[in-house]
Coordinates of C-alpha atoms and ligand atoms in Angstrom, one line a residue:
X22 CA 5.6 -6.0 2.2
X23 CA 7.5 -8.5 -0.4
X24 CA 4.1 -8.4 -2.6
X25 CA 4.0 -4.4 -1.9
X26 CA 7.3 -4.7 -3.2
X27 CA 6.9 -7.1 -6.4
X28 CA 4.1 -4.9 -7.0
X29 CA 6.0 -2.1 -7.2
X30 CA 9.1 -3.4 -9.6
X31 CA 5.9 -5.1 -12.0
X32 CA 4.7 -1.4 -12.3
X33 CA 8.6 -0.1 -12.9
X34 CA 8.7 -3.0 -15.7
X35 CA 5.6 -1.8 -17.7
X36 CA 7.2 1.5 -17.4
X37 CA 10.1 0.5 -19.3
X38 CA 7.7 -1.5 -22.1
X39 CA 7.3 -5.1 -20.5
X40 CA 4.1 -6.6 -20.1
X41 CA 3.3 -9.7 -17.9
X42 CA 3.7 -13.7 -18.6
X43 CA 2.7 -16.6 -16.3
X44 CA 5.1 -18.6 -17.8
X45 CA 8.8 -18.5 -17.0
X46 CA 10.1 -19.7 -20.0
X47 CA 8.9 -16.7 -21.9
X48 CA 10.1 -14.1 -19.9
X49 CA 13.4 -11.9 -21.0
X50 CA 13.4 -10.8 -17.6
X51 CA 12.5 -13.0 -14.0
X52 CA 12.4 -11.3 -10.8
X53 CA 13.0 -13.4 -7.6
X54 CA 12.0 -11.5 -4.1
X55 CA 12.8 -13.3 -1.6
X56 CA 12.2 -14.0 2.1
X57 CA 14.3 -15.4 4.7
X58 CA 12.8 -14.8 7.8
X59 CA 12.8 -18.3 8.4
X60 CA 15.0 -21.3 7.1
X61 CA 12.2 -22.8 5.3
X62 CA 11.6 -19.7 3.3
X63 CA 15.2 -19.7 2.4
X64 CA 14.7 -22.9 1.2
X65 CA 12.6 -22.0 -0.9
X66 CA 14.5 -19.7 -2.4
X67 CA 17.0 -21.6 -3.6
X68 CA 14.9 -23.8 -4.8
X69 CA 13.3 -21.4 -7.3
X70 CA 16.9 -20.1 -7.9
X71 CA 17.4 -23.7 -8.5
X72 CA 14.3 -24.0 -11.2
X73 CA 15.2 -20.7 -12.8
X74 CA 19.1 -21.6 -13.8
X75 CA 18.2 -24.1 -17.1
X76 CA 16.1 -21.4 -18.3
X77 CA 19.3 -19.0 -18.5
X78 CA 21.2 -21.9 -20.1
X79 CA 18.5 -21.8 -22.9
X80 CA 18.3 -18.6 -23.5
X81 CA 21.6 -16.7 -22.0
X82 CA 19.6 -13.3 -23.3
X83 CA 17.3 -14.0 -20.2
X84 CA 17.7 -11.3 -17.3
X85 CA 17.8 -12.7 -13.8
X86 CA 17.2 -10.6 -11.0
X87 CA 17.4 -11.6 -7.5
X88 CA 15.7 -9.2 -4.9
X89 CA 15.2 -9.1 -1.6
X90 CA 16.0 -10.3 2.2
X91 CA 18.4 -13.0 1.0
X92 CA 20.0 -10.3 -1.1
X93 CA 19.9 -7.9 2.1
X94 CA 21.3 -4.4 1.9
X95 CA 25.0 -5.3 2.8
X96 CA 27.9 -7.0 0.4
X97 CA 26.4 -10.0 -2.0
X98 CA 30.0 -11.0 -3.1
X99 CA 29.2 -14.8 -1.5
X100 CA 25.5 -15.1 -3.5
X101 CA 27.2 -13.8 -6.6
X102 CA 29.7 -16.5 -6.6
X103 CA 27.2 -19.0 -5.4
X104 CA 24.6 -17.8 -8.2
X105 CA 26.9 -16.5 -11.2
X106 CA 23.9 -16.7 -13.4
X107 CA 21.9 -14.3 -11.4
X108 CA 22.5 -10.9 -13.3
X109 CA 21.0 -8.3 -10.8
X110 CA 21.3 -8.4 -7.0
X111 CA 18.7 -6.1 -5.2
X112 CA 17.9 -4.7 -2.1
X113 CA 14.5 -5.3 0.1
X114 CA 12.1 -2.9 -1.9
X115 CA 14.6 -1.2 -4.0
X116 CA 13.6 -1.7 -7.9
X117 CA 16.7 0.8 -8.8
X118 CA 19.3 -1.5 -9.7
X119 CA 17.2 -3.8 -11.9
X120 CA 16.1 -0.7 -13.3
X121 CA 19.7 0.5 -14.4
X122 CA 20.6 -2.2 -15.2
X123 CA 17.9 -2.8 -18.1
X124 CA 18.2 0.5 -19.1
X125 CA 21.7 0.8 -19.6
X126 CA 21.4 -2.3 -21.8
X127 CA 18.3 -1.9 -23.4
X128 CA 17.4 1.7 -23.5
X129 CA 18.0 2.2 -26.9
X130 CA 16.3 -0.7 -29.3
X131 CA 13.0 -0.1 -26.6
X132 CA 13.3 3.4 -27.2
X133 CA 11.5 4.5 -24.2
X134 CA 11.3 7.7 -23.3
X135 CA 13.1 9.4 -20.8
X136 CA 10.1 9.2 -18.0
X137 CA 10.6 5.4 -18.4
X138 CA 14.1 5.9 -16.1
X139 CA 11.7 8.0 -13.6
X140 CA 10.6 5.3 -11.0
X141 CA 7.4 6.0 -10.4
X142 CA 6.9 3.8 -7.4
X143 CA 9.4 6.2 -5.4
X144 CA 7.7 9.7 -5.9
X145 CA 3.7 8.6 -4.7
X146 CA 2.4 8.3 -8.3
X147 CA 2.2 4.7 -8.3
X148 CA 0.7 3.3 -11.3
X149 CA -0.6 -0.3 -10.3
X150 CA 0.1 -3.0 -12.6
X151 CA -1.4 -3.7 -15.6
X152 CA -3.3 -6.7 -14.2
X153 CA -3.9 -4.9 -10.8
X154 CA -5.3 -1.6 -12.0
X155 CA -9.6 -1.8 -12.2
X156 CA -9.4 -5.2 -10.3
X157 CA -7.3 -4.8 -7.1
X158 CA -9.9 -3.9 -4.1
X159 CA -7.1 -4.0 -1.4
X160 CA -3.7 -2.6 -1.8
X161 CA -0.8 -2.3 0.2
X162 CA 1.5 1.0 0.8
X163 CA 5.0 0.6 2.9
X164 CA 5.2 3.6 5.2
X165 CA 8.1 2.3 7.1
X166 CA 11.2 0.2 6.0
X167 CA 13.6 -1.6 7.6
X168 CA 13.6 -2.2 11.2
X169 CA 15.8 -1.0 14.1
X170 CA 15.0 -3.4 17.1
X171 CA 16.9 -6.1 17.7
X172 CA 14.7 -9.1 18.8
X173 CA 16.9 -12.0 19.3
X174 CA 15.3 -14.0 16.8
X175 CA 14.8 -11.7 14.4
X176 CA 17.2 -11.7 10.7
X177 CA 15.0 -8.5 9.3
X178 CA 16.7 -5.6 10.5
X179 CA 19.8 -7.1 9.5
X180 CA 18.2 -7.6 5.8
X181 CA 16.2 -4.8 5.5
X182 CA 18.5 -2.1 7.0
X183 CA 17.8 0.7 9.8
X184 CA 14.1 2.1 10.3
X185 CA 13.3 4.9 7.8
X186 CA 9.9 6.8 7.3
X187 CA 8.5 7.5 4.3
X188 CA 7.6 11.1 3.7
X189 CA 3.9 11.6 4.5
X190 CA 3.1 13.4 0.8
X191 CA 4.9 10.1 -0.7
X192 CA 2.6 8.2 1.3
X193 CA -0.7 10.1 0.7
X194 CA 0.1 10.3 -3.4
X195 CA 0.5 6.8 -3.3
X196 CA -3.3 6.1 -1.3
X197 CA -4.9 8.2 -3.9
X198 CA -3.3 6.9 -7.1
X199 CA -4.4 3.6 -5.8
X200 CA -7.7 4.9 -5.3
X201 CA -8.1 6.4 -8.5
X202 CA -6.8 3.0 -9.9
X203 CA -9.9 1.2 -8.0
X204 CA -8.5 0.8 -4.6
X205 CA -11.2 0.6 -1.7
X206 CA -8.5 -0.6 1.0
X207 CA -5.4 -0.1 1.7
X208 CA -3.4 -1.6 4.1
X209 CA 0.1 0.3 5.8
X210 CA 2.9 -1.6 6.4
X211 CA 5.9 -1.3 8.5
X212 CA 8.0 -4.1 10.6
X213 CA 6.8 -2.1 13.4
X214 CA 4.3 0.1 12.0
X215 CA 3.4 1.9 15.2
X216 CA 7.2 3.3 14.7
X217 CA 6.2 5.7 11.9
X218 CA 7.8 9.1 12.2
X219 CA 9.7 8.2 14.7
X220 CA 13.1 9.0 12.9
X221 CA 11.9 12.4 11.5
X222 CA 10.6 15.0 13.1
X223 CA 8.9 16.9 10.8
X224 CA 7.0 13.9 9.8
X225 CA 3.4 12.8 11.6
X226 CA 2.9 9.9 14.2
X227 CA 1.0 6.9 12.8
X228 CA -2.5 8.2 14.5
X229 CA -1.9 11.7 12.3
X230 CA -1.3 9.9 9.5
X231 CA -4.2 7.9 9.8
X232 CA -6.4 11.2 10.0
X233 CA -5.1 12.6 6.9
X234 CA -5.5 8.9 4.8
X235 CA -9.4 9.2 6.4
X236 CA -10.0 11.8 4.6
X237 CA -9.1 10.7 0.9
X238 CA -12.7 10.3 -1.0
X239 CA -13.2 7.0 -2.3
X240 CA -11.2 5.2 0.1
X241 CA -13.3 3.1 2.1
X242 CA -11.2 1.0 4.5
X243 CA -7.6 1.8 6.1
X244 CA -5.4 -1.4 8.1
X245 CA -1.8 -1.1 9.4
X246 CA 0.3 -4.2 10.9
X247 CA 2.4 -4.9 12.1
X248 CA 2.2 -3.3 15.6
X249 CA 5.0 -3.4 18.6
X250 CA 3.3 -3.5 22.4
X251 CA 5.7 -1.1 23.3
X252 CA 4.8 1.6 21.0
X253 CA 1.2 1.5 20.6
X254 CA -0.1 5.0 22.0
X255 CA -3.4 6.3 23.3
X256 CA -4.2 8.3 20.2
X257 CA -3.5 5.4 18.2
X258 CA -6.3 3.4 19.9
X259 CA -8.4 6.8 19.4
X260 CA -7.9 6.8 16.0
X261 CA -8.9 3.5 15.1
X262 CA -12.1 3.9 17.8
X263 CA -13.1 7.2 15.9
X264 CA -12.2 7.2 12.5
X265 CA -14.8 5.2 10.3
X266 CA -12.6 4.6 7.5
X267 CA -10.0 3.0 10.3
X268 CA -10.8 -0.3 11.0
X269 CA -10.7 -2.5 14.1
X270 CA -8.7 -4.9 13.5
X271 CA -4.7 -5.2 15.3
X272 CA -1.8 -7.4 14.6
X273 CA 0.0 -7.2 17.3
X274 CA 2.5 -9.8 18.0
X275 CA 3.3 -11.5 22.0
X276 CA 5.8 -14.1 20.3
X277 CA 5.8 -15.7 23.8
X278 CA 3.7 -15.9 27.0
X279 CA 6.6 -16.7 29.4
X280 CA 8.8 -13.4 31.1
X281 CA 12.4 -15.4 30.9
X282 CA 11.4 -16.0 26.9
X283 CA 10.7 -12.9 26.3
X284 CA 13.3 -11.4 27.9
X285 CA 15.4 -13.7 25.8
X286 CA 14.1 -12.6 23.2
X287 CA 14.2 -9.1 24.0
X288 CA 11.0 -8.1 23.2
X289 CA 11.0 -5.3 26.0
X290 CA 7.8 -6.0 27.6
X291 CA 6.5 -8.9 30.1
X292 CA 3.3 -11.2 29.9
X293 CA 1.2 -9.3 31.8
X294 CA 2.1 -6.2 30.2
X295 CA 0.6 -7.7 26.7
X296 CA -2.1 -8.9 29.0
X297 CA -3.3 -5.3 29.6
X298 CA -2.7 -4.3 26.1
X299 CA -5.1 -6.6 25.0
X300 CA -7.9 -5.5 28.0
X301 CA -7.2 -1.7 27.1
X302 CA -7.7 -2.7 23.2
X303 CA -10.8 -4.0 23.8
X304 CA -11.7 -1.1 25.9
X305 CA -11.0 1.4 23.9
X306 CA -12.0 -0.1 20.3
X307 CA -15.2 -1.8 21.0
X308 CA -15.2 -5.3 19.1
X309 CA -12.1 -4.8 18.2
X310 CA -10.3 -8.3 16.7
X311 CA -6.7 -9.2 17.5
X312 CA -4.1 -11.1 15.7
X313 CA -1.0 -12.1 17.5
X314 CA 2.3 -14.1 16.1
X315 CA 4.3 -16.7 18.2
X316 CA 7.4 -18.5 18.1
X317 CA 7.5 -21.8 19.5
X318 CA 10.8 -23.7 20.7
X319 CA 13.0 -20.7 21.6
X320 CA 16.2 -21.5 22.5
X321 CA 16.5 -22.5 26.0
X322 CA 12.0 -22.7 26.0
X323 CA 11.6 -25.3 28.5
X324 CA 7.9 -27.3 28.3
X325 CA 6.7 -25.4 31.2
X326 CA 7.6 -21.6 29.9
X327 CA 5.6 -23.0 26.7
X328 CA 2.6 -23.9 28.7
X329 CA 2.8 -20.3 30.1
X330 CA 2.5 -19.2 26.5
X331 CA -0.3 -22.1 26.0
X332 CA -2.1 -20.5 28.9
X333 CA -2.2 -17.0 27.8
X334 CA -3.5 -17.4 24.6
X335 CA -6.4 -19.5 26.0
X336 CA -6.6 -16.9 28.3
X337 CA -6.7 -14.3 25.9
X338 CA -9.0 -15.9 23.1
X339 CA -7.5 -13.8 20.1
X340 CA -8.9 -13.5 16.7
X341 CA -5.4 -15.2 15.0
X342 CA -2.5 -16.3 15.8
X343 CA 0.5 -16.8 13.6
X344 CA 2.2 -19.8 15.0
X345 CA 6.0 -20.4 13.6
X346 CA 8.7 -23.0 14.8
X347 CA 11.9 -20.8 15.7
X348 CA 14.8 -21.3 12.9
X349 CA 17.7 -19.8 13.7
X350 CA 19.0 -17.3 11.3
X351 CA 22.6 -16.0 10.9
X352 CA 24.3 -12.9 12.2
X353 CA 20.8 -12.5 14.8
X354 CA 21.9 -12.2 18.6
X355 CA 20.3 -15.8 19.4
X356 CA 22.1 -17.8 16.5
X357 CA 25.5 -16.4 18.4
X358 CA 24.7 -17.1 21.7
X359 CA 21.9 -19.1 22.4
X360 CA 21.9 -22.0 20.1
X361 CA 18.7 -24.2 19.1
X362 CA 18.4 -26.8 21.9
X363 CA 14.6 -27.8 21.2
X364 CA 14.4 -30.1 19.1
X365 CA 12.2 -30.8 16.5
X366 CA 9.8 -33.1 17.0
X367 CA 9.6 -31.3 20.0
X368 CA 8.7 -28.0 18.5
X369 CA 6.5 -29.6 16.5
X370 CA 4.3 -31.2 19.2
X371 CA 4.1 -27.3 21.0
X372 CA 3.0 -25.8 17.7
X373 CA 0.4 -28.5 17.0
X374 CA -1.0 -27.8 20.6
X375 CA -1.4 -24.2 19.9
X376 CA -2.9 -24.5 16.7
X377 CA -5.7 -27.1 18.0
X378 CA -6.1 -24.3 20.9
X379 CA -6.7 -22.0 18.6
X380 CA -9.0 -23.5 16.0
X381 CA -10.9 -24.2 18.9
X382 CA -10.9 -20.2 20.0
X383 CA -11.4 -19.2 16.8
X384 CA -14.2 -21.5 16.4
X385 CA -15.7 -19.9 19.2
X386 CA -15.5 -16.6 18.1
X387 CA -16.6 -16.2 14.9
X388 CA -20.0 -19.0 15.8
X389 CA -20.6 -15.3 17.7
X390 CA -21.4 -13.9 14.2
X391 CA -24.0 -16.3 13.2
X392 CA -27.4 -14.1 12.4
X393 CA -25.2 -10.8 12.5
X394 CA -25.4 -8.7 10.0
X395 CA -22.1 -7.3 9.5
X396 CA -20.6 -4.6 6.4
X397 CA -18.3 -6.9 4.1
X398 CA -16.1 -5.4 1.4
X399 CA -15.6 -7.7 -1.6
X400 CA -12.4 -8.6 -3.5
X401 CA -12.3 -11.2 -6.1
X402 CA -14.6 -14.3 -6.9
X403 CA -13.2 -17.2 -5.8
X404 CA -15.0 -20.4 -8.2
X405 CA -18.7 -19.4 -7.9
X406 CA -18.3 -17.3 -4.3
X407 CA -17.4 -13.8 -3.5
X408 CA -14.7 -13.3 -1.2
X409 CA -14.4 -10.6 1.1
X410 CA -14.1 -9.1 4.4
X411 CA -15.2 -7.9 7.9
X412 CA -14.3 -5.0 9.5
X413 CA -12.2 -6.9 11.9
X414 CA -10.7 -8.9 9.1
X415 CA -12.9 -12.1 8.6
X416 CA -13.1 -14.3 5.5
X417 CA -16.5 -14.2 4.0
X418 CA -18.0 -16.0 1.0
X419 CA -21.3 -15.2 -0.6
X420 CA -23.0 -16.8 -3.3
X421 CA -24.1 -14.3 -6.2
X422 CA -24.1 -13.9 -9.9
X423 CA -23.4 -10.4 -9.8
X424 CA -20.0 -8.3 -9.9
X425 CA -19.3 -7.8 -6.1
X426 CA -15.7 -6.6 -6.8
X427 CA -15.2 -3.6 -4.8
X428 CA -18.2 -2.9 -3.3
X429 CA -19.1 -2.7 0.4
X430 CA -22.6 -4.6 1.3
X431 CA -23.9 -6.0 4.6
X432 CA -23.8 -9.4 4.6
X433 CA -25.7 -11.7 7.1
X434 CA -23.7 -14.3 8.3
X435 CA -25.5 -17.7 7.7
X436 CA -22.6 -20.1 9.0
X437 CA -18.9 -19.9 10.7
X438 CA -16.0 -22.3 11.0
X439 CA -12.5 -21.0 12.2
X440 CA -11.2 -20.0 8.9
X441 CA -13.8 -18.6 7.1
X442 CA -18.0 -17.9 7.3
X443 CA -20.7 -18.1 4.8
X444 CA -23.0 -15.2 4.2
X445 CA -26.2 -13.7 2.2
X446 CA -26.5 -10.2 0.8
Ligands
SAH509 N1 8.2 -7.2 12.3 C1 7.0 -8.0 12.5 C2 7.1 -8.7 11.6 C3 8.2 -9.9 11.7 S1 8.9 -11.4 10.8 C4 6.8 -8.1 14.2 O1 7.9 -7.7 15.1 O2 5.8 -9.0 14.8 C5 6.6 -12.3 11.3 C6 6.9 -13.1 12.3 O3 7.9 -13.9 12.1 C7 7.5 -12.8 13.4 O4 6.1 -12.0 14.1 C8 7.7 -13.9 14.3 O5 6.9 -14.5 14.8 C9 8.6 -14.9 13.2 N2 9.9 -14.8 13.1 C10 10.5 -14.1 12.6 N3 11.7 -14.3 13.1 C11 12.0 -15.7 13.4 C12 12.5 -16.8 13.5 N4 13.8 -16.9 13.5 N5 12.3 -18.3 13.8 C13 10.8 -18.3 13.8 N6 9.9 -17.2 13.5 C14 10.6 -16.1 13.1

């Protein structure tokens, strides 16, 4: 989501005549786009802010824009006091405050025409930043902003605001625009992406949107994330199974495998519900790969409850598990009511156990690809090898002197490991 947001800011800045620099010291404008989903991410943002501060002291004309979930959608008076050297504060996904600031103070000197103040990122006609134009293979399109769920651990609804679906015309226009600029694969984004359209009767649902995106000429692949177990409907399964461009890869977090912990998280399903969902996904979408998220050390999680998660993960044999150690987030229900009673060392122990288990599981799943032929969409060259992905989102590296960027080619897999595979054209 932040990568997508940052691309939009870059694009908007280029509309005003700015160009990218890789040297912070050279910049006239620095945008720091932040994440606060865990304390570690928030700390990183503070660290970066502190490293930018001296640049402002040396160059008072430097414009510093703090953006994203550290700012949030509510008042940022506290941040203003704490970081007086920041010029502009922007909520997530919103380049407008920065654009307003820059056009007021610099529009005359830069002699940009009227259109510069029209925000391309808002009306669906998205110009990719210069560096990405013609080279970006896989692009992101946010389709639902914010989140109105209240998982007790999660800060996102407080910082990204209530759930808002974007108009389908904007999404389709943006997809076509990305394809014109060389993009071959689009990933639709939302905190609960399957809830797309639920806030507006005039909009299609996610499967309806996928049907329309599938018709775009030149677009090769469509993905979406993140799903929630309670909102995945049969028509969505059918869309994934039947639409040739929609890839058989589902990101659907379980978070915990114990019912009491799930209830305390207010996730709205049981371990058995999730087990059934996985079975249904596998039945309806042959060859589907499934990714999940898990939090260890949620307040009150006993060792026995954790072991339920461990055993379920062992049983389900999923393709990816994004693991996180619980981190108390200000303002959340868990922070207000539940404390943080699992010691850090114990969280780490549980994390490592799942990590080891999952490494073994993925190693076994991926080994089944050995000797198989699979279509790979190539994205970029890393050292002397081309990097691409299978329909199931597995990373594949292939040695080739040719320019494979953006090409979708059959690859025979010659080596597999838990994190990547090697193949030949
Ligand atoms: N809305 C998406 C993504 C949420 S953030 C979803 O429902 O999955 C991505 C992941 O970060 C979550 O799935 C969760 O596993 C993790 N996460 C969120 N809040 C957290 C917290 N307070 N501590 C640790 N991990 C957290």
